[in-house]
Amino acid sequence: MSGRLPEGWAETTLASLCSHRSGSSKLIKGKLHAEQRPGRFQAFSASGPDVWSDRWEHEGEAIVVSAVGTRCGKAFKARGRWSAIANTHVVWPDPRAIDVDYLFLHLNDEGFWAKGGSAQPFVKVRETFERPFALPPLPEQRRIVAKVEALLGEVDAARARLARASLVLRRLRQAVLAAACSGRLTEDLRAPDAAAPPSAEPPEALRRSWPAAPGAGSDGGSTRRLPASWALCPFGALVDNHDGRRVPVNSTVRAGRRGSYPYYGASGIIDSIDGYLFDGDYLLVAEDGANLLSRSTAVAFAASGRFWVNNHAHVVQPKAGVVLGYLELLLNSLDLQHHVTGSAQPKLTQAALNGIPAPLPPSEEQAEIVRRAQALFALAGAVEERVTAAAARADRLAQTILARAFSGELVPTEAELSRAEGRDYEPAAVLLCRVQSARAGFMARKSAGRR
């Protein structure tokens, strides 16, 4: 170990503090029960306590460690009657020397373990347990556990609040899209006392009622009347389609044609290439892929300048009086499930895209909708950056708490408390000698009993 030990601590090894063995290779996860029922006992796999067995192999308290796989080093507490199956390792601490919860803080840190393997990582138990280990006095271990659990509880609560904030931001974006394309985002422009109401109203014959976008209105599924100055048009009437100019280039060919021009697919830029098919401002719309239904990313996105597009994204340009940014907002606000065909590979055909009913405000209002929506998205993006940074700090904070705990900086040492309280204490070195002496005496009596 590097550095000076805190007063009262001792350097030892986990091998001298614990016994351990591999989980049972006779118990296979696929042959055990996935549900708890009377008469079944908890069994631990490399994924944790996720299966049940008709019999138990161990009783009492121990720590089961995932020994193989991407999460090797993840630990779980076992109590009562239980079993550990293949690809796990079981550790029993000597309670006279080390608190099981204190040991768990160490073993549950995946970075604590020496590991081997690359494609299939595994923990090196012997190497880990023979490394130097700093042991505090037993009462200090328990105070450390209590402090760490309290602080990590606060960190977990902060993480939960940050996760809720991320959810609120996602809902905010959805609400902005719904408001933008239903007329609610620009209601003030159409107020009777508005200074400059939008001009260039669409023809009266095109006005219709419009189904609410996802998240629009409290009724969840009722129709919302379009503003009087808006029209309802098929999407294809608002754009010129350029799908015929698309040329797919497979990855092998692209590898020899790397260049400075972006190569677009259904999800955006997926590569670069040495030539271009389009030059200008266009709207690209995903033609196929699971994202048409899952909506984990945008299905419509603007592309400007010179670029190449494969046959997985529709390419359109807005006609005069139609703002590209508004069409982008519109398509990203819609639930496309009724326009998409196919299940294994969802597809939005050109005909289906052209037939999507599109609510269309006057061009001046379209531009204002885009401006307001982008301002709100920018605000949400700035807040999301702060949330992401805070989440990263929370992750680092957890490691900092453990590092301070294991270096004697988190709680007063037993030596400091004993002096302040005017009492004696048992240093870890004395504790180890007492435990080792008791262990040696037990082994001697056991050996004498055999003779």
Tab-separated table of N, CA and C in Angstrom, residues 174-317:
chain	number	residue	atom	x	y	z
A	174	GLN	N	-41.676	17.741	-26.039
A	174	GLN	CA	-42.886	17.205	-26.666
A	174	GLN	C	-44.025	18.219	-26.600
A	175	ALA	N	-44.127	18.896	-25.462
A	175	ALA	CA	-45.193	19.885	-25.311
A	175	ALA	C	-44.983	21.068	-26.248
A	176	VAL	N	-43.734	21.484	-26.445
A	176	VAL	CA	-43.436	22.581	-27.361
A	176	VAL	C	-43.836	22.194	-28.786
A	177	LEU	N	-43.481	20.967	-29.191
A	177	LEU	CA	-43.849	20.506	-30.529
A	177	LEU	C	-45.365	20.478	-30.697
A	178	ALA	N	-46.061	19.959	-29.670
A	178	ALA	CA	-47.517	19.880	-29.764
A	178	ALA	C	-48.136	21.269	-29.835
A	179	ALA	N	-47.639	22.200	-29.019
A	179	ALA	CA	-48.183	23.561	-29.020
A	179	ALA	C	-47.864	24.285	-30.320
A	180	ALA	N	-46.658	24.036	-30.850
A	180	ALA	CA	-46.241	24.724	-32.073
A	180	ALA	C	-47.147	24.380	-33.247
A	181	CYS	N	-47.547	23.118	-33.342
A	181	CYS	CA	-48.257	22.665	-34.531
A	181	CYS	C	-49.766	22.587	-34.333
A	182	SER	N	-50.247	23.147	-33.238
A	182	SER	CA	-51.690	23.230	-33.018
A	182	SER	C	-52.155	24.669	-32.910
A	183	GLY	N	-51.221	25.612	-32.948
A	183	GLY	CA	-51.579	27.024	-32.882
A	183	GLY	C	-51.475	27.638	-31.507
A	184	ARG	N	-51.245	26.807	-30.469
A	184	ARG	CA	-51.223	27.359	-29.111
A	184	ARG	C	-49.970	28.186	-28.826
A	185	LEU	N	-48.865	27.862	-29.504
A	185	LEU	CA	-47.621	28.571	-29.225
A	185	LEU	C	-47.684	30.022	-29.683
A	186	THR	N	-48.551	30.315	-30.648
A	186	THR	CA	-48.639	31.685	-31.188
A	186	THR	C	-50.038	32.259	-31.049
A	187	GLU	N	-50.761	31.853	-30.028
A	187	GLU	CA	-52.110	32.370	-29.817
A	187	GLU	C	-52.117	33.886	-29.689
A	188	ASP	N	-51.078	34.447	-29.087
A	188	ASP	CA	-51.050	35.897	-28.876
A	188	ASP	C	-51.020	36.667	-30.192
A	189	LEU	N	-50.474	36.058	-31.255
A	189	LEU	CA	-50.422	36.744	-32.549
A	189	LEU	C	-51.810	36.922	-33.161
A	190	ARG	N	-52.739	36.055	-32.745
A	190	ARG	CA	-54.076	36.103	-33.324
A	190	ARG	C	-55.082	36.788	-32.402
A	191	ALA	N	-54.580	37.362	-31.290
A	191	ALA	CA	-55.469	38.059	-30.358
A	191	ALA	C	-56.082	39.276	-31.047
A	192	PRO	N	-57.303	39.661	-30.663
A	192	PRO	CA	-57.980	40.808	-31.321
A	192	PRO	C	-57.171	42.096	-31.276
A	193	ASP	N	-56.386	42.267	-30.190
A	193	ASP	CA	-55.632	43.516	-30.062
A	193	ASP	C	-54.182	43.371	-30.506
A	194	ALA	N	-53.871	42.266	-31.226
A	194	ALA	CA	-52.496	42.083	-31.687
A	194	ALA	C	-52.129	43.201	-32.657
A	195	ALA	N	-50.889	43.709	-32.533
A	195	ALA	CA	-50.466	44.869	-33.330
A	195	ALA	C	-50.395	44.542	-34.814
A	196	ALA	N	-49.868	43.342	-35.136
A	196	ALA	CA	-49.677	43.002	-36.552
A	196	ALA	C	-50.070	41.556	-36.766
A	197	PRO	N	-51.350	41.263	-36.975
A	197	PRO	CA	-51.779	39.880	-37.176
A	197	PRO	C	-51.177	39.292	-38.436
A	198	PRO	N	-50.957	37.952	-38.446
A	198	PRO	CA	-50.376	37.319	-39.621
A	198	PRO	C	-51.235	37.546	-40.859
A	199	SER	N	-50.591	37.670	-41.984
A	199	SER	CA	-51.290	37.874	-43.255
A	199	SER	C	-51.236	36.624	-44.107
A	200	ALA	N	-51.703	36.718	-45.314
A	200	ALA	CA	-51.660	35.614	-46.279
A	200	ALA	C	-52.378	34.381	-45.761
A	201	GLU	N	-53.639	34.537	-45.377
A	201	GLU	CA	-54.410	33.407	-44.886
A	201	GLU	C	-54.612	32.384	-46.000
A	202	PRO	N	-54.592	31.067	-45.653
A	202	PRO	CA	-54.863	30.035	-46.657
A	202	PRO	C	-56.318	30.118	-47.100
A	203	PRO	N	-56.640	29.521	-48.217
A	203	PRO	CA	-58.019	29.543	-48.706
A	203	PRO	C	-58.980	28.926	-47.709
A	204	GLU	N	-60.193	29.486	-47.650
A	204	GLU	CA	-61.209	29.016	-46.703
A	204	GLU	C	-61.512	27.538	-46.898
A	205	ALA	N	-61.447	27.051	-48.128
A	205	ALA	CA	-61.818	25.662	-48.409
A	205	ALA	C	-60.879	24.659	-47.773
A	206	LEU	N	-59.671	25.098	-47.384
A	206	LEU	CA	-58.701	24.161	-46.816
A	206	LEU	C	-58.794	24.049	-45.297
A	207	ARG	N	-59.660	24.861	-44.652
A	207	ARG	CA	-59.728	24.826	-43.196
A	207	ARG	C	-60.508	23.592	-42.729
A	208	ARG	N	-59.938	22.906	-41.763
A	208	ARG	CA	-60.562	21.696	-41.232
A	208	ARG	C	-60.269	21.600	-39.732
A	209	SER	N	-60.926	20.654	-39.061
A	209	SER	CA	-60.530	20.339	-37.687
A	209	SER	C	-59.294	19.444	-37.739
A	210	TRP	N	-58.470	19.556	-36.726
A	210	TRP	CA	-57.169	18.863	-36.746
A	210	TRP	C	-56.991	18.030	-35.490
A	211	PRO	N	-56.668	16.712	-35.588
A	211	PRO	CA	-56.448	15.885	-34.396
A	211	PRO	C	-55.280	16.438	-33.584
A	212	ALA	N	-55.433	16.436	-32.264
A	212	ALA	CA	-54.377	16.959	-31.391
A	212	ALA	C	-53.124	16.115	-31.513
A	213	ALA	N	-51.963	16.771	-31.526
A	213	ALA	CA	-50.688	16.061	-31.532
A	213	ALA	C	-50.476	15.408	-30.176
A	214	PRO	N	-49.571	14.376	-30.085
A	214	PRO	CA	-49.345	13.711	-28.800
A	214	PRO	C	-49.010	14.723	-27.720
A	215	GLY	N	-49.718	14.645	-26.603
A	215	GLY	CA	-49.473	15.555	-25.498
A	215	GLY	C	-50.278	16.822	-25.578
A	216	ALA	N	-51.017	17.033	-26.655
A	216	ALA	CA	-51.786	18.279	-26.796
A	216	ALA	C	-53.137	18.118	-26.152
A	217	GLY	N	-53.475	19.043	-25.288
A	217	GLY	CA	-54.792	19.037	-24.669
A	217	GLY	C	-54.917	18.031	-23.554
A	218	SER	N	-55.752	18.309	-22.588
A	218	SER	CA	-55.927	17.419	-21.458
A	218	SER	C	-56.819	16.239	-21.789
A	219	ASP	N	-57.558	16.332	-22.874
A	219	ASP	CA	-58.469	15.258	-23.226
A	219	ASP	C	-57.753	14.099	-23.879
A	220	GLY	N	-56.531	14.299	-24.316
A	220	GLY	CA	-55.681	13.230	-24.805
A	220	GLY	C	-56.022	12.694	-26.167
A	221	GLY	N	-57.230	12.806	-26.643
A	221	GLY	CA	-57.523	12.252	-27.945
A	221	GLY	C	-58.565	13.027	-28.717
A	222	SER	N	-59.116	14.073	-28.171
A	222	SER	CA	-60.142	14.835	-28.886
A	222	SER	C	-59.520	15.693	-29.967
A	223	THR	N	-60.336	16.175	-30.881
A	223	THR	CA	-59.826	17.036	-31.932
A	223	THR	C	-59.767	18.476	-31.459
A	224	ARG	N	-58.833	19.216	-32.028
A	224	ARG	CA	-58.668	20.632	-31.700
A	224	ARG	C	-58.946	21.445	-32.963
A	225	ARG	N	-59.765	22.454	-32.838
A	225	ARG	CA	-60.101	23.270	-33.991
A	225	ARG	C	-58.909	24.111	-34.388
A	226	LEU	N	-58.579	24.090	-35.679
A	226	LEU	CA	-57.475	24.914	-36.155
A	226	LEU	C	-57.828	26.392	-36.071
A	227	PRO	N	-56.841	27.234	-35.858
A	227	PRO	CA	-57.102	28.679	-35.928
A	227	PRO	C	-57.690	29.046	-37.285
A	228	ALA	N	-58.477	30.098	-37.308
A	228	ALA	CA	-59.191	30.487	-38.526
A	228	ALA	C	-58.253	30.782	-39.685
A	229	SER	N	-57.054	31.242	-39.393
A	229	SER	CA	-56.119	31.607	-40.458
A	229	SER	C	-55.275	30.434	-40.942
A	230	TRP	N	-55.469	29.235	-40.341
A	230	TRP	CA	-54.690	28.057	-40.726
A	230	TRP	C	-55.452	27.221	-41.739
A	231	ALA	N	-54.711	26.369	-42.469
A	231	ALA	CA	-55.329	25.426	-43.405
A	231	ALA	C	-54.824	24.018	-43.108
A	232	LEU	N	-55.538	23.035	-43.590
A	232	LEU	CA	-55.118	21.637	-43.459
A	232	LEU	C	-54.846	21.105	-44.856
A	233	CYS	N	-53.609	20.715	-45.110
A	233	CYS	CA	-53.193	20.292	-46.453
A	233	CYS	C	-52.478	18.948	-46.366
A	234	PRO	N	-52.503	18.156	-47.415
A	234	PRO	CA	-51.645	16.962	-47.446
A	234	PRO	C	-50.188	17.399	-47.512
A	235	PHE	N	-49.327	16.687	-46.785
A	235	PHE	CA	-47.929	17.084	-46.713
A	235	PHE	C	-47.312	17.185	-48.106
A	236	GLY	N	-47.681	16.265	-48.987
A	236	GLY	CA	-47.092	16.266	-50.320
A	236	GLY	C	-47.383	17.525	-51.109
A	237	ALA	N	-48.476	18.257	-50.757
A	237	ALA	CA	-48.806	19.490	-51.471
A	237	ALA	C	-47.920	20.655	-51.034
A	238	LEU	N	-47.180	20.462	-49.950
A	238	LEU	CA	-46.362	21.546	-49.405
A	238	LEU	C	-44.903	21.460	-49.802
A	239	VAL	N	-44.509	20.352	-50.448
A	239	VAL	CA	-43.083	20.131	-50.720
A	239	VAL	C	-42.868	19.598	-52.127
A	240	ASP	N	-41.649	19.730	-52.589
A	240	ASP	CA	-41.179	19.039	-53.789
A	240	ASP	C	-40.311	17.873	-53.327
A	241	ASN	N	-40.582	16.699	-53.848
A	241	ASN	CA	-39.859	15.504	-53.425
A	241	ASN	C	-38.710	15.216	-54.384
A	242	HIS	N	-37.532	14.901	-53.817
A	242	HIS	CA	-36.326	14.642	-54.618
A	242	HIS	C	-35.768	13.242	-54.349
A	243	ASP	N	-36.644	12.299	-53.972
A	243	ASP	CA	-36.164	10.948	-53.669
A	243	ASP	C	-35.468	10.308	-54.865
A	244	GLY	N	-35.860	10.665	-56.067
A	244	GLY	CA	-35.260	10.059	-57.260
A	244	GLY	C	-33.790	10.380	-57.433
A	245	ARG	N	-33.281	11.360	-56.731
A	245	ARG	CA	-31.864	11.745	-56.852
A	245	ARG	C	-30.979	11.033	-55.838
A	246	ARG	N	-31.571	10.249	-54.950
A	246	ARG	CA	-30.791	9.558	-53.925
A	246	ARG	C	-29.979	8.417	-54.544
A	247	VAL	N	-28.805	8.153	-53.986
A	247	VAL	CA	-27.965	7.038	-54.449
A	247	VAL	C	-27.333	6.374	-53.224
A	248	PRO	N	-27.701	5.130	-52.906
A	248	PRO	CA	-27.052	4.442	-51.785
A	248	PRO	C	-25.641	3.987	-52.162
A	249	VAL	N	-24.734	4.060	-51.214
A	249	VAL	CA	-23.357	3.591	-51.404
A	249	VAL	C	-23.023	2.701	-50.213
A	250	ASN	N	-22.691	1.448	-50.474
A	250	ASN	CA	-22.460	0.547	-49.341
A	250	ASN	C	-21.179	0.906	-48.589
A	251	SER	N	-21.062	0.392	-47.381
A	251	SER	CA	-19.961	0.776	-46.494
A	251	SER	C	-18.593	0.405	-47.055
A	252	THR	N	-18.520	-0.691	-47.798
A	252	THR	CA	-17.230	-1.092	-48.373
A	252	THR	C	-16.754	-0.065	-49.380
A	253	VAL	N	-17.656	0.373	-50.239
A	253	VAL	CA	-17.291	1.386	-51.229
A	253	VAL	C	-16.981	2.717	-50.548
A	254	ARG	N	-17.785	3.070	-49.533
A	254	ARG	CA	-17.558	4.345	-48.831
A	254	ARG	C	-16.201	4.374	-48.146
A	255	ALA	N	-15.738	3.213	-47.728
A	255	ALA	CA	-14.439	3.168	-47.050
A	255	ALA	C	-13.318	3.658	-47.958
A	256	GLY	N	-13.500	3.481	-49.274
A	256	GLY	CA	-12.493	3.956	-50.217
A	256	GLY	C	-12.805	5.318	-50.797
A	257	ARG	N	-13.919	5.924	-50.305
A	257	ARG	CA	-14.328	7.221	-50.837
A	257	ARG	C	-14.527	8.261	-49.730
A	258	ARG	N	-13.756	8.138	-48.673
A	258	ARG	CA	-13.872	9.107	-47.590
A	258	ARG	C	-13.600	10.512	-48.121
A	259	GLY	N	-14.415	11.472	-47.678
A	259	GLY	CA	-14.240	12.840	-48.154
A	259	GLY	C	-14.822	13.840	-47.181
A	260	SER	N	-15.072	15.036	-47.654
A	260	SER	CA	-15.491	16.131	-46.778
A	260	SER	C	-16.996	16.367	-46.777
A	261	TYR	N	-17.757	15.571	-47.515
A	261	TYR	CA	-19.195	15.794	-47.608
A	261	TYR	C	-19.940	14.794	-46.714
A	262	PRO	N	-20.932	15.272	-45.950
A	262	PRO	CA	-21.683	14.352	-45.087
A	262	PRO	C	-22.530	13.386	-45.900
A	263	TYR	N	-22.614	12.157	-45.392
A	263	TYR	CA	-23.409	11.097	-46.007
A	263	TYR	C	-24.552	10.777	-45.041
A	264	TYR	N	-25.797	11.062	-45.470
A	264	TYR	CA	-26.963	10.942	-44.601
A	264	TYR	C	-27.697	9.618	-44.810
A	265	GLY	N	-28.256	9.119	-43.696
A	265	GLY	CA	-29.170	7.990	-43.721
A	265	GLY	C	-30.423	8.346	-42.948
A	266	ALA	N	-31.164	7.337	-42.513
A	266	ALA	CA	-32.441	7.575	-41.837
A	266	ALA	C	-32.285	8.288	-40.500
A	267	SER	N	-31.119	8.172	-39.874
A	267	SER	CA	-30.937	8.747	-38.537
A	267	SER	C	-30.043	9.977	-38.534
A	268	GLY	N	-29.692	10.480	-39.712
A	268	GLY	CA	-28.806	11.643	-39.780
A	268	GLY	C	-27.511	11.301	-40.485
A	269	ILE	N	-26.447	12.017	-40.143
A	269	ILE	CA	-25.144	11.774	-40.766
A	269	ILE	C	-24.578	10.463	-40.250
A	270	ILE	N	-24.251	9.550	-41.158
A	270	ILE	CA	-23.700	8.260	-40.758
A	270	ILE	C	-22.294	8.042	-41.303
A	271	ASP	N	-21.823	8.919	-42.181
A	271	ASP	CA	-20.486	8.740	-42.755
A	271	ASP	C	-20.127	10.013	-43.515
A	272	SER	N	-18.955	10.000	-44.153
A	272	SER	CA	-18.565	11.081	-45.060
A	272	SER	C	-18.166	10.459	-46.392
A	273	ILE	N	-18.201	11.299	-47.449
A	273	ILE	CA	-17.922	10.784	-48.775
A	273	ILE	C	-17.279	11.891	-49.606
A	274	ASP	N	-16.712	11.507	-50.759
A	274	ASP	CA	-15.926	12.454	-51.553
A	274	ASP	C	-16.747	13.205	-52.608
A	275	GLY	N	-18.063	13.079	-52.562
A	275	GLY	CA	-18.899	13.783	-53.531
A	275	GLY	C	-20.220	14.181	-52.907
A	276	TYR	N	-21.070	14.856	-53.683
A	276	TYR	CA	-22.365	15.276	-53.154
A	276	TYR	C	-23.431	15.155	-54.240
A	277	LEU	N	-24.670	14.964	-53.782
A	277	LEU	CA	-25.824	14.866	-54.673
A	277	LEU	C	-26.722	16.089	-54.570
A	278	PHE	N	-26.685	16.761	-53.425
A	278	PHE	CA	-27.576	17.882	-53.159
A	278	PHE	C	-26.779	19.096	-52.713
A	279	ASP	N	-27.267	20.244	-53.061
A	279	ASP	CA	-26.624	21.501	-52.666
A	279	ASP	C	-27.734	22.500	-52.375
A	280	GLY	N	-27.930	22.834	-51.118
A	280	GLY	CA	-29.004	23.755	-50.744
A	280	GLY	C	-29.595	23.387	-49.408
A	281	ASP	N	-30.813	23.841	-49.165
A	281	ASP	CA	-31.508	23.593	-47.900
A	281	ASP	C	-32.643	22.602	-48.137
A	282	TYR	N	-32.584	21.471	-47.447
A	282	TYR	CA	-33.553	20.398	-47.636
A	282	TYR	C	-34.015	19.879	-46.277
A	283	LEU	N	-35.131	19.180	-46.302
A	283	LEU	CA	-35.609	18.457	-45.124
A	283	LEU	C	-35.512	16.971	-45.427
A	284	LEU	N	-34.833	16.240	-44.549
A	284	LEU	CA	-34.710	14.793	-44.691
A	284	LEU	C	-35.644	14.125	-43.689
A	285	VAL	N	-36.331	13.087	-44.143
A	285	VAL	CA	-37.317	12.389	-43.306
A	285	VAL	C	-37.001	10.896	-43.347
A	286	ALA	N	-36.885	10.279	-42.177
A	286	ALA	CA	-36.584	8.849	-42.126
A	286	ALA	C	-37.619	8.058	-42.910
A	287	GLU	N	-37.137	7.151	-43.758
A	287	GLU	CA	-38.039	6.327	-44.557
A	287	GLU	C	-38.301	4.983	-43.891
A	288	ASP	N	-37.338	4.467	-43.135
A	288	ASP	CA	-37.516	3.164	-42.496
A	288	ASP	C	-36.738	3.122	-41.183
A	289	GLY	N	-36.969	2.057	-40.430
A	289	GLY	CA	-36.268	1.882	-39.159
A	289	GLY	C	-37.202	1.944	-37.962
A	290	ALA	N	-36.777	1.308	-36.878
A	290	ALA	CA	-37.588	1.243	-35.659
A	290	ALA	C	-37.843	2.615	-35.055
A	291	ASN	N	-36.981	3.572	-35.343
A	291	ASN	CA	-37.136	4.906	-34.749
A	291	ASN	C	-38.409	5.609	-35.223
A	292	LEU	N	-38.965	5.179	-36.342
A	292	LEU	CA	-40.231	5.768	-36.793
A	292	LEU	C	-41.329	5.583	-35.748
A	293	LEU	N	-41.217	4.502	-34.959
A	293	LEU	CA	-42.210	4.229	-33.929
A	293	LEU	C	-41.695	4.538	-32.529
A	294	SER	N	-40.436	4.201	-32.261
A	294	SER	CA	-39.898	4.417	-30.913
A	294	SER	C	-39.594	5.880	-30.632
A	295	ARG	N	-39.237	6.633	-31.679
A	295	ARG	CA	-38.966	8.067	-31.587
A	295	ARG	C	-37.886	8.392	-30.565
A	296	SER	N	-36.825	7.608	-30.547
A	296	SER	CA	-35.711	7.909	-29.651
A	296	SER	C	-34.891	9.093	-30.165
A	297	THR	N	-34.950	9.347	-31.462
A	297	THR	CA	-34.331	10.533	-32.052
A	297	THR	C	-35.330	11.141	-33.039
A	298	ALA	N	-34.995	12.302	-33.569
A	298	ALA	CA	-35.892	12.977	-34.510
A	298	ALA	C	-36.039	12.157	-35.789
A	299	VAL	N	-37.241	12.185	-36.384
A	299	VAL	CA	-37.462	11.499	-37.661
A	299	VAL	C	-37.304	12.450	-38.834
A	300	ALA	N	-37.302	13.750	-38.565
A	300	ALA	CA	-37.098	14.751	-39.612
A	300	ALA	C	-35.989	15.690	-39.170
A	301	PHE	N	-35.103	16.049	-40.097
A	301	PHE	CA	-33.983	16.919	-39.740
A	301	PHE	C	-33.539	17.696	-40.976
A	302	ALA	N	-33.148	18.925	-40.747
A	302	ALA	CA	-32.714	19.786	-41.850
A	302	ALA	C	-31.301	19.427	-42.276
A	303	ALA	N	-31.031	19.544	-43.569
A	303	ALA	CA	-29.689	19.359	-44.116
A	303	ALA	C	-29.404	20.520	-45.052
A	304	SER	N	-28.265	21.146	-44.875
A	304	SER	CA	-27.919	22.323	-45.681
A	304	SER	C	-26.542	22.155	-46.290
A	305	GLY	N	-26.310	22.891	-47.378
A	305	GLY	CA	-25.021	22.837	-48.062
A	305	GLY	C	-24.966	21.675	-49.028
A	306	ARG	N	-23.788	21.121	-49.176
A	306	ARG	CA	-23.577	20.009	-50.103
A	306	ARG	C	-23.494	18.704	-49.324
A	307	PHE	N	-24.249	17.706	-49.757
A	307	PHE	CA	-24.291	16.444	-49.012
A	307	PHE	C	-24.805	15.327	-49.904
A	308	TRP	N	-24.687	14.115	-49.405
A	308	TRP	CA	-25.134	12.895	-50.094
A	308	TRP	C	-26.207	12.238	-49.225
A	309	VAL	N	-27.209	11.606	-49.844
A	309	VAL	CA	-28.266	10.915	-49.100
A	309	VAL	C	-28.457	9.520	-49.690
A	310	ASN	N	-28.551	8.517	-48.806
A	310	ASN	CA	-28.853	7.171	-49.297
A	310	ASN	C	-30.369	6.996	-49.432
A	311	ASN	N	-30.811	5.766	-49.664
A	311	ASN	CA	-32.236	5.558	-49.930
A	311	ASN	C	-33.040	5.245	-48.670
A	312	HIS	N	-32.533	5.638	-47.506
A	312	HIS	CA	-33.257	5.411	-46.256
A	312	HIS	C	-33.847	6.707	-45.699
A	313	ALA	N	-33.701	7.800	-46.421
A	313	ALA	CA	-34.279	9.076	-45.973
A	313	ALA	C	-34.913	9.779	-47.157
A	314	HIS	N	-36.162	10.196	-47.005
A	314	HIS	CA	-36.819	11.012	-48.031
A	314	HIS	C	-36.150	12.391	-48.074
A	315	VAL	N	-36.104	12.973	-49.265
A	315	VAL	CA	-35.510	14.298	-49.439
A	315	VAL	C	-36.568	15.224	-50.018
A	316	VAL	N	-36.918	16.270	-49.267
A	316	VAL	CA	-37.949	17.206	-49.743
A	316	VAL	C	-37.472	18.639	-49.553
A	317	GLN	N	-38.066	19.522	-50.366
A	317	GLN	CA	-37.868	20.963	-50.225
A	317	GLN	C	-39.232	21.635	-50.132
